[in-house]
PDB file of C-alpha atoms in Angstrom:
ATOM      1  CA  MET J   1       0.000   0.000   0.000  1.00 55.00           C
ATOM      2  CA  ASN J   2       1.419   3.370  -1.035  1.00 59.00           C
ATOM      3  CA  ASP J   3       2.057   5.992   1.598  1.00 58.00           C
ATOM      4  CA  PRO J   4      -0.455   8.835   1.529  1.00 55.00           C
ATOM      5  CA  GLU J   5       0.765  12.021  -0.140  1.00 50.00           C
ATOM      6  CA  SER J   6       0.273  15.322   1.558  1.00 51.00           C
ATOM      7  CA  LEU J   7      -1.157  18.324  -0.214  1.00 45.00           C
ATOM      8  CA  ALA J   8       2.117  20.216   0.338  1.00 51.00           C
ATOM      9  CA  GLU J   9       4.095  17.601  -1.587  1.00 54.00           C
ATOM     10  CA  ASN J  10       1.965  18.101  -4.704  1.00 54.00           C
ATOM     11  CA  ARG J  11       1.986  21.853  -4.488  1.00 59.00           C
ATOM     12  CA  PRO J  12       4.364  23.625  -7.004  1.00 62.00           C
ATOM     13  CA  THR J  13       7.220  25.479  -5.429  1.00 75.00           C
ATOM     14  CA  MET J  14       7.188  29.242  -5.436  1.00 75.00           C
ATOM     15  CA  LEU J  15      10.113  29.295  -7.901  1.00 71.00           C
ATOM     16  CA  ALA J  16       8.274  26.911 -10.235  1.00 74.00           C
ATOM     17  CA  ARG J  17       5.152  29.073 -10.126  1.00 77.00           C
ATOM     18  CA  LEU J  18       7.227  32.179 -10.818  1.00 72.00           C
ATOM     19  CA  MET J  19       8.971  30.598 -13.810  1.00 70.00           C
ATOM     20  CA  ALA J  20       5.643  29.321 -15.151  1.00 73.00           C
ATOM     21  CA  GLY J  21       4.171  32.810 -14.904  1.00 72.00           C
ATOM     22  CA  ILE J  22       7.111  34.339 -16.770  1.00 68.00           C
ATOM     23  CA  ALA J  23       6.851  31.727 -19.520  1.00 69.00           C
ATOM     24  CA  GLU J  24       3.106  32.377 -19.860  1.00 72.00           C
ATOM     25  CA  HIS J  25       3.346  36.158 -20.118  1.00 70.00           C
ATOM     26  CA  ALA J  26       6.670  36.406 -22.010  1.00 67.00           C
ATOM     27  CA  PRO J  27       7.167  33.187 -23.964  1.00 65.00           C
ATOM     28  CA  ARG J  28      10.006  34.567 -26.104  1.00 66.00           C
ATOM     29  CA  VAL J  29      12.148  35.765 -23.210  1.00 61.00           C
ATOM     30  CA  THR J  30      15.035  33.470 -22.297  1.00 63.00           C
ATOM     31  CA  ALA J  31      17.488  33.685 -19.434  1.00 60.00           C
ATOM     32  CA  GLY J  32      20.719  35.508 -20.269  1.00 59.00           C
ATOM     33  CA  PRO J  33      24.250  34.822 -19.045  1.00 64.00           C
ATOM     34  CA  ILE J  34      25.166  35.956 -15.561  1.00 63.00           C
ATOM     35  CA  ASP J  35      28.250  38.229 -15.469  1.00 64.00           C
ATOM     36  CA  ASP J  36      29.841  37.298 -12.164  1.00 68.00           C
ATOM     37  CA  ALA J  37      33.470  37.868 -13.227  1.00 78.00           C
ATOM     38  CA  PRO J  38      35.485  39.876 -10.670  1.00 79.00           C
ATOM     39  CA  THR J  39      36.305  43.512 -11.368  1.00 83.00           C
ATOM     40  CA  PRO J  40      39.868  44.913 -11.139  1.00 77.00           C
ATOM     41  CA  ASP J  41      39.082  45.925  -7.552  1.00 79.00           C
ATOM     42  CA  GLU J  42      38.031  42.427  -6.487  1.00 79.00           C
ATOM     43  CA  PRO J  43      40.081  39.328  -5.606  1.00 83.00           C
ATOM     44  CA  GLY J  44      40.340  36.945  -8.522  1.00 82.00           C
ATOM     45  CA  HIS J  45      41.019  39.646 -11.116  1.00 88.00           C
ATOM     46  CA  PRO J  46      44.648  39.714 -12.412  1.00 86.00           C
ATOM     47  CA  GLU J  47      44.926  43.480 -11.959  1.00 91.00           C
ATOM     48  CA  TYR J  48      43.804  43.250  -8.335  1.00 91.00           C
ATOM     49  CA  HIS J  49      46.545  40.745  -7.543  1.00 91.00           C
ATOM     50  CA  ARG J  50      49.152  42.686  -9.537  1.00 93.00           C
ATOM     51  CA  ARG J  51      48.432  45.747  -7.416  1.00 94.00           C
ATOM     52  CA  GLN J  52      48.748  43.675  -4.259  1.00 94.00           C
ATOM     53  CA  ARG J  53      52.147  42.383  -5.395  1.00 95.00           C
ATOM     54  CA  ALA J  54      53.252  45.892  -6.356  1.00 96.00           C
ATOM     55  CA  GLU J  55      52.343  47.250  -2.930  1.00 96.00           C
ATOM     56  CA  PHE J  56      54.365  44.508  -1.250  1.00 96.00           C
ATOM     57  CA  ALA J  57      57.327  44.991  -3.627  1.00 96.00           C
ATOM     58  CA  LEU J  58      57.385  48.765  -3.153  1.00 96.00           C
ATOM     59  CA  ALA J  59      57.520  48.291   0.617  1.00 96.00           C
ATOM     60  CA  ARG J  60      60.545  46.040   0.152  1.00 95.00           C
ATOM     61  CA  TRP J  61      62.136  48.533  -2.245  1.00 96.00           C
ATOM     62  CA  GLN J  62      61.709  51.385   0.226  1.00 95.00           C
ATOM     63  CA  ASN J  63      63.258  49.372   3.038  1.00 94.00           C
ATOM     64  CA  ALA J  64      66.330  48.646   0.900  1.00 94.00           C
ATOM     65  CA  VAL J  65      66.851  52.171  -0.444  1.00 95.00           C
ATOM     66  CA  PRO J  66      68.789  54.959   1.312  1.00 94.00           C
ATOM     67  CA  TYR J  67      66.541  57.799   2.430  1.00 95.00           C
ATOM     68  CA  ARG J  68      68.061  60.190  -0.115  1.00 94.00           C
ATOM     69  CA  TYR J  69      66.871  58.039  -3.035  1.00 96.00           C
ATOM     70  CA  ARG J  70      63.332  57.193  -1.912  1.00 94.00           C
ATOM     71  CA  GLN J  71      61.883  59.520  -4.539  1.00 95.00           C
ATOM     72  CA  ALA J  72      64.074  58.101  -7.312  1.00 96.00           C
ATOM     73  CA  THR J  73      62.490  57.354 -10.671  1.00 96.00           C
ATOM     74  CA  ALA J  74      63.912  55.953 -13.879  1.00 96.00           C
ATOM     75  CA  GLU J  75      63.687  58.613 -16.585  1.00 94.00           C
ATOM     76  CA  HIS J  76      66.121  57.381 -19.242  1.00 95.00           C
ATOM     77  CA  PRO J  77      64.226  55.338 -21.884  1.00 96.00           C
ATOM     78  CA  VAL J  78      66.922  52.652 -22.112  1.00 97.00           C
ATOM     79  CA  ILE J  79      66.907  52.198 -18.337  1.00 97.00           C
ATOM     80  CA  ARG J  80      63.115  52.028 -18.274  1.00 97.00           C
ATOM     81  CA  ALA J  81      63.167  49.392 -21.014  1.00 97.00           C
ATOM     82  CA  TRP J  82      65.707  47.340 -19.035  1.00 97.00           C
ATOM     83  CA  ALA J  83      63.501  47.533 -15.947  1.00 97.00           C
ATOM     84  CA  ASP J  84      60.449  46.448 -17.940  1.00 97.00           C
ATOM     85  CA  ARG J  85      62.307  43.396 -19.232  1.00 96.00           C
ATOM     86  CA  ALA J  86      63.350  42.488 -15.705  1.00 96.00           C
ATOM     87  CA  ALA J  87      59.773  42.875 -14.454  1.00 96.00           C
ATOM     88  CA  ALA J  88      58.381  40.679 -17.232  1.00 95.00           C
ATOM     89  CA  ASP J  89      61.049  37.963 -16.981  1.00 95.00           C
ATOM     90  CA  ILE J  90      63.996  38.444 -14.687  1.00 93.00           C
ATOM     91  CA  ARG J  91      66.254  36.289 -16.868  1.00 93.00           C
ATOM     92  CA  ASP J  92      65.719  38.469 -19.940  1.00 93.00           C
ATOM     93  CA  ALA J  93      67.176  41.690 -18.492  1.00 94.00           C
ATOM     94  CA  GLY J  94      70.927  41.007 -18.475  1.00 92.00           C
ATOM     95  CA  ILE J  95      73.469  43.410 -17.043  1.00 93.00           C
ATOM     96  CA  LEU J  96      72.919  47.182 -16.973  1.00 95.00           C
ATOM     97  CA  VAL J  97      75.972  49.442 -16.637  1.00 93.00           C
ATOM     98  CA  LEU J  98      75.555  53.163 -15.916  1.00 95.00           C
ATOM     99  CA  HIS J  99      78.815  55.060 -16.264  1.00 90.00           C
ATOM    100  CA  GLY J 100      79.778  58.695 -16.153  1.00 90.00           C
ATOM    101  CA  ASN J 101      81.227  61.471 -14.043  1.00 87.00           C
ATOM    102  CA  ILE J 102      80.491  61.957 -10.366  1.00 88.00           C
ATOM    103  CA  GLY J 103      77.121  63.562  -9.653  1.00 86.00           C
ATOM    104  CA  THR J 104      75.491  62.977 -13.049  1.00 89.00           C
ATOM    105  CA  GLY J 105      72.536  60.995 -11.660  1.00 93.00           C
ATOM    106  CA  LYS J 106      73.620  57.377 -12.118  1.00 95.00           C
ATOM    107  CA  THR J 107      72.658  56.193  -8.638  1.00 96.00           C
ATOM    108  CA  HIS J 108      69.319  58.018  -8.796  1.00 96.00           C
ATOM    109  CA  GLN J 109      68.482  56.302 -12.077  1.00 97.00           C
ATOM    110  CA  ALA J 110      69.642  52.918 -10.756  1.00 97.00           C
ATOM    111  CA  TYR J 111      67.330  53.060  -7.757  1.00 98.00           C
ATOM    112  CA  GLY J 112      64.591  54.350 -10.046  1.00 98.00           C
ATOM    113  CA  ALA J 113      65.008  51.281 -12.256  1.00 98.00           C
ATOM    114  CA  LEU J 114      64.527  49.000  -9.269  1.00 98.00           C
ATOM    115  CA  ARG J 115      61.487  51.014  -8.228  1.00 98.00           C
ATOM    116  CA  ARG J 116      59.965  50.614 -11.690  1.00 98.00           C
ATOM    117  CA  ILE J 117      60.370  46.846 -11.410  1.00 98.00           C
ATOM    118  CA  ALA J 118      58.620  46.885  -8.031  1.00 98.00           C
ATOM    119  CA  GLU J 119      55.760  49.019  -9.384  1.00 97.00           C
ATOM    120  CA  ALA J 120      55.116  46.432 -12.091  1.00 97.00           C
ATOM    121  CA  GLY J 121      54.133  43.928  -9.400  1.00 96.00           C
ATOM    122  CA  PRO J 122      56.400  40.997 -10.315  1.00 94.00           C
ATOM    123  CA  LYS J 123      55.621  37.588  -8.836  1.00 91.00           C
ATOM    124  CA  ARG J 124      58.874  37.745  -6.874  1.00 92.00           C
ATOM    125  CA  PHE J 125      60.730  40.855  -5.760  1.00 96.00           C
ATOM    126  CA  GLU J 126      63.951  40.580  -3.777  1.00 96.00           C
ATOM    127  CA  MET J 127      66.835  43.022  -4.056  1.00 97.00           C
ATOM    128  CA  ILE J 128      70.154  43.974  -2.507  1.00 97.00           C
ATOM    129  CA  ALA J 129      71.643  47.410  -3.122  1.00 96.00           C
ATOM    130  CA  THR J 130      75.167  48.101  -1.922  1.00 95.00           C
ATOM    131  CA  THR J 131      78.244  50.124  -2.804  1.00 94.00           C
ATOM    132  CA  ALA J 132      81.336  48.280  -3.961  1.00 91.00           C
ATOM    133  CA  PRO J 133      83.390  49.305  -0.881  1.00 91.00           C
ATOM    134  CA  ASP J 134      80.614  48.119   1.453  1.00 94.00           C
ATOM    135  CA  LEU J 135      80.305  44.852  -0.440  1.00 94.00           C
ATOM    136  CA  TYR J 136      83.999  44.046  -0.139  1.00 93.00           C
ATOM    137  CA  GLY J 137      83.958  45.088   3.518  1.00 93.00           C
ATOM    138  CA  LEU J 138      81.090  42.677   4.158  1.00 94.00           C
ATOM    139  CA  LEU J 139      82.942  39.812   2.482  1.00 94.00           C
ATOM    140  CA  ARG J 140      86.260  40.280   4.251  1.00 92.00           C
ATOM    141  CA  PRO J 141      87.036  38.077   7.270  1.00 90.00           C
ATOM    142  CA  GLY J 142      84.994  39.325  10.211  1.00 90.00           C
ATOM    143  CA  GLY J 143      82.762  41.468   8.001  1.00 91.00           C
ATOM    144  CA  SER J 144      79.664  39.386   8.713  1.00 91.00           C
ATOM    145  CA  ASP J 145      78.561  37.256  11.646  1.00 92.00           C
ATOM    146  CA  LYS J 146      77.177  34.738   9.147  1.00 93.00           C
ATOM    147  CA  GLY J 147      80.469  34.339   7.317  1.00 93.00           C
ATOM    148  CA  SER J 148      81.757  35.594   3.983  1.00 93.00           C
ATOM    149  CA  GLU J 149      80.672  32.534   1.976  1.00 93.00           C
ATOM    150  CA  HIS J 150      77.103  32.864   3.232  1.00 95.00           C
ATOM    151  CA  GLU J 151      77.020  36.536   2.224  1.00 95.00           C
ATOM    152  CA  LEU J 152      78.641  35.820  -1.131  1.00 95.00           C
ATOM    153  CA  LYS J 153      76.045  33.148  -1.905  1.00 96.00           C
ATOM    154  CA  ARG J 154      73.253  35.577  -1.043  1.00 96.00           C
ATOM    155  CA  LEU J 155      74.741  38.279  -3.296  1.00 96.00           C
ATOM    156  CA  ARG J 156      75.155  35.876  -6.180  1.00 96.00           C
ATOM    157  CA  GLN J 157      71.650  34.411  -5.969  1.00 96.00           C
ATOM    158  CA  ILE J 158      69.467  37.398  -5.043  1.00 97.00           C
ATOM    159  CA  PRO J 159      67.068  38.124  -7.945  1.00 96.00           C
ATOM    160  CA  LEU J 160      68.093  41.812  -8.198  1.00 97.00           C
ATOM    161  CA  LEU J 161      71.519  43.196  -7.287  1.00 97.00           C
ATOM    162  CA  LEU J 162      72.710  46.806  -7.492  1.00 97.00           C
ATOM    163  CA  LEU J 163      76.458  47.288  -7.213  1.00 95.00           C
ATOM    164  CA  ASP J 164      76.977  51.040  -6.864  1.00 95.00           C
ATOM    165  CA  ASP J 165      80.286  52.871  -7.382  1.00 92.00           C
ATOM    166  CA  LEU J 166      82.210  49.964  -8.830  1.00 89.00           C
ATOM    167  CA  GLY J 167      85.817  51.040  -9.288  1.00 82.00           C
ATOM    168  CA  THR J 168      86.097  53.266  -6.212  1.00 79.00           C
ATOM    169  CA  GLU J 169      87.430  50.403  -4.089  1.00 77.00           C
ATOM    170  CA  LYS J 170      91.142  49.669  -3.760  1.00 77.00           C
ATOM    171  CA  LEU J 171      92.060  47.091  -6.364  1.00 77.00           C
ATOM    172  CA  SER J 172      93.496  43.866  -4.974  1.00 84.00           C
ATOM    173  CA  GLU J 173      93.512  40.142  -5.647  1.00 87.00           C
ATOM    174  CA  PHE J 174      90.629  39.820  -3.170  1.00 89.00           C
ATOM    175  CA  THR J 175      88.387  42.422  -4.828  1.00 87.00           C
ATOM    176  CA  GLU J 176      89.139  41.026  -8.283  1.00 86.00           C
ATOM    177  CA  GLU J 177      88.307  37.460  -7.246  1.00 89.00           C
ATOM    178  CA  THR J 178      85.133  38.548  -5.435  1.00 91.00           C
ATOM    179  CA  THR J 179      83.898  40.577  -8.384  1.00 90.00           C
ATOM    180  CA  THR J 180      84.618  37.701 -10.750  1.00 89.00           C
ATOM    181  CA  ARG J 181      82.676  35.222  -8.621  1.00 92.00           C
ATOM    182  CA  ILE J 182      79.631  37.487  -8.403  1.00 94.00           C
ATOM    183  CA  VAL J 183      79.507  38.624 -12.024  1.00 91.00           C
ATOM    184  CA  ASN J 184      80.366  35.216 -13.472  1.00 90.00           C
ATOM    185  CA  TYR J 185      77.684  33.434 -11.428  1.00 94.00           C
ATOM    186  CA  ARG J 186      74.991  35.933 -12.366  1.00 94.00           C
ATOM    187  CA  TYR J 187      76.075  35.795 -15.997  1.00 91.00           C
ATOM    188  CA  ASN J 188      75.824  31.977 -16.075  1.00 92.00           C
ATOM    189  CA  GLU J 189      72.417  31.997 -14.344  1.00 95.00           C
ATOM    190  CA  SER J 190      71.089  34.920 -16.450  1.00 94.00           C
ATOM    191  CA  LEU J 191      70.369  36.956 -13.333  1.00 96.00           C
ATOM    192  CA  PRO J 192      70.249  40.740 -13.717  1.00 95.00           C
ATOM    193  CA  LEU J 193      73.019  42.925 -12.352  1.00 95.00           C
ATOM    194  CA  LEU J 194      72.907  46.709 -12.141  1.00 96.00           C
ATOM    195  CA  ILE J 195      76.291  48.471 -11.986  1.00 94.00           C
ATOM    196  CA  THR J 196      77.142  52.143 -11.635  1.00 95.00           C
ATOM    197  CA  THR J 197      80.696  53.359 -12.087  1.00 91.00           C
ATOM    198  CA  ASN J 198      82.630  56.586 -12.516  1.00 88.00           C
ATOM    199  CA  LEU J 199      85.088  54.808 -14.795  1.00 83.00           C
ATOM    200  CA  PRO J 200      84.827  54.999 -18.569  1.00 80.00           C
ATOM    201  CA  ILE J 201      84.031  51.668 -20.203  1.00 77.00           C
ATOM    202  CA  GLN J 202      87.195  51.412 -22.277  1.00 69.00           C
ATOM    203  CA  THR J 203      89.632  54.137 -23.258  1.00 58.00           C
ATOM    204  CA  GLY J 204      92.653  52.216 -24.488  1.00 58.00           C
ATOM    205  CA  ALA J 205      94.747  54.767 -22.630  1.00 55.00           C
ATOM    206  CA  PRO J 206      96.886  54.308 -19.504  1.00 56.00           C
ATOM    207  CA  THR J 207      94.137  55.890 -17.399  1.00 62.00           C
ATOM    208  CA  PRO J 208      91.889  53.409 -15.525  1.00 70.00           C
ATOM    209  CA  ASP J 209      88.759  52.154 -17.251  1.00 75.00           C
ATOM    210  CA  LEU J 210      86.181  49.513 -16.391  1.00 76.00           C
ATOM    211  CA  VAL J 211      87.539  46.908 -18.800  1.00 73.00           C
ATOM    212  CA  THR J 212      91.068  46.970 -17.389  1.00 71.00           C
ATOM    213  CA  ARG J 213      89.653  47.139 -13.870  1.00 74.00           C
ATOM    214  CA  LEU J 214      87.562  44.001 -14.282  1.00 74.00           C
ATOM    215  CA  GLY J 215      89.921  42.085 -16.528  1.00 74.00           C
ATOM    216  CA  ASP J 216      89.396  40.589 -19.959  1.00 73.00           C
ATOM    217  CA  ARG J 217      87.244  37.705 -18.733  1.00 74.00           C
ATOM    218  CA  LEU J 218      84.581  39.862 -17.092  1.00 75.00           C
ATOM    219  CA  ALA J 219      84.866  42.474 -19.828  1.00 73.00           C
ATOM    220  CA  SER J 220      83.917  39.769 -22.324  1.00 73.00           C
ATOM    221  CA  ARG J 221      80.836  38.914 -20.250  1.00 74.00           C
ATOM    222  CA  LEU J 222      79.814  42.569 -20.159  1.00 74.00           C
ATOM    223  CA  ALA J 223      80.361  43.014 -23.884  1.00 70.00           C
ATOM    224  CA  GLN J 224      78.040  40.086 -24.611  1.00 74.00           C
ATOM    225  CA  THR J 225      75.126  40.838 -22.310  1.00 77.00           C
ATOM    226  CA  ALA J 226      75.402  44.367 -20.901  1.00 87.00           C
ATOM    227  CA  THR J 227      73.244  47.338 -21.725  1.00 91.00           C
ATOM    228  CA  ILE J 228      75.508  50.381 -21.312  1.00 90.00           C
ATOM    229  CA  VAL J 229      74.232  53.907 -20.636  1.00 94.00           C
ATOM    230  CA  GLY J 230      76.570  56.874 -20.401  1.00 91.00           C
ATOM    231  CA  PHE J 231      75.972  59.989 -18.308  1.00 91.00           C
ATOM    232  CA  ASP J 232      77.782  63.248 -18.850  1.00 83.00           C
ATOM    233  CA  GLY J 233      77.525  66.838 -17.719  1.00 64.00           C
ATOM    234  CA  PRO J 234      78.579  68.702 -14.575  1.00 60.00           C
ATOM    235  CA  ASP J 235      78.301  67.415 -11.035  1.00 56.00           C
ATOM    236  CA  ARG J 236      74.683  68.165 -10.089  1.00 56.00           C
ATOM    237  CA  ARG J 237      75.426  68.014  -6.376  1.00 51.00           C
ATOM    238  CA  ARG J 238      78.180  70.599  -6.702  1.00 48.00           C
ATOM    239  CA  GLY J 239      75.783  72.840  -8.635  1.00 45.00           C
ATOM    240  CA  LEU J 240      73.168  72.520  -5.884  1.00 39.00           C
ATOM    241  CA  ARG J 241      75.704  73.461  -3.240  1.00 40.00           C
ATOM    242  CA  SER J 242      76.703  76.578  -5.148  1.00 33.00           C
ATOM    243  CA  VAL J 243      73.165  77.998  -5.313  1.00 33.00           C
ATOM    244  CA  SER J 244      72.798  80.970  -2.980  1.00 25.00           C
TER     245      SER J 244
END
């Protein structure tokens, strides 16, 4: 014997009655697609997550940058293009060398390039910015509590490395070997390296230049992969000091 059915079980649901009414009064109307895709201001949209990454990267950039350069921007088109390549694929950027006289804006542009990379919101943003004298001081015996080999490994493997004022340090077998190990590793792993120097690239004269400073082996690496930008003009800092 079948179980008795209640009146409620045979009654159409409210949704069914509503749909039946719509079909009766507007038979040609069909349901359209529902646009529930996230907007750029909502999680799930690529632009939303890019902005989140950029905010995080800019905080890291600011923590690594000296106070004087926290407003730095990259203005030179070649430097901006290098930064864009690094932001898109870190292994496509290569080495960037900014050379020129003291006070012509090389360091400002270098920090600006790193800022531009951060603003792009890359999936990974890690950087070290140091002067050449500070780098060699860190890697000398007793320069770091963690040991020179630990620091050297970190400098070689960090995704973004700025080596400022290369050539101002006292040349020695130690500095030459250290520079070779850093540049050669980053060259082999296609990791970007940003160098600023007051030395000319190559003069062929007895006066010091970057090629003779680094040696033929590293000079060959630079010649193959480096983007070189020259800066000229008077010392901007001296000009600022002379304003009354």
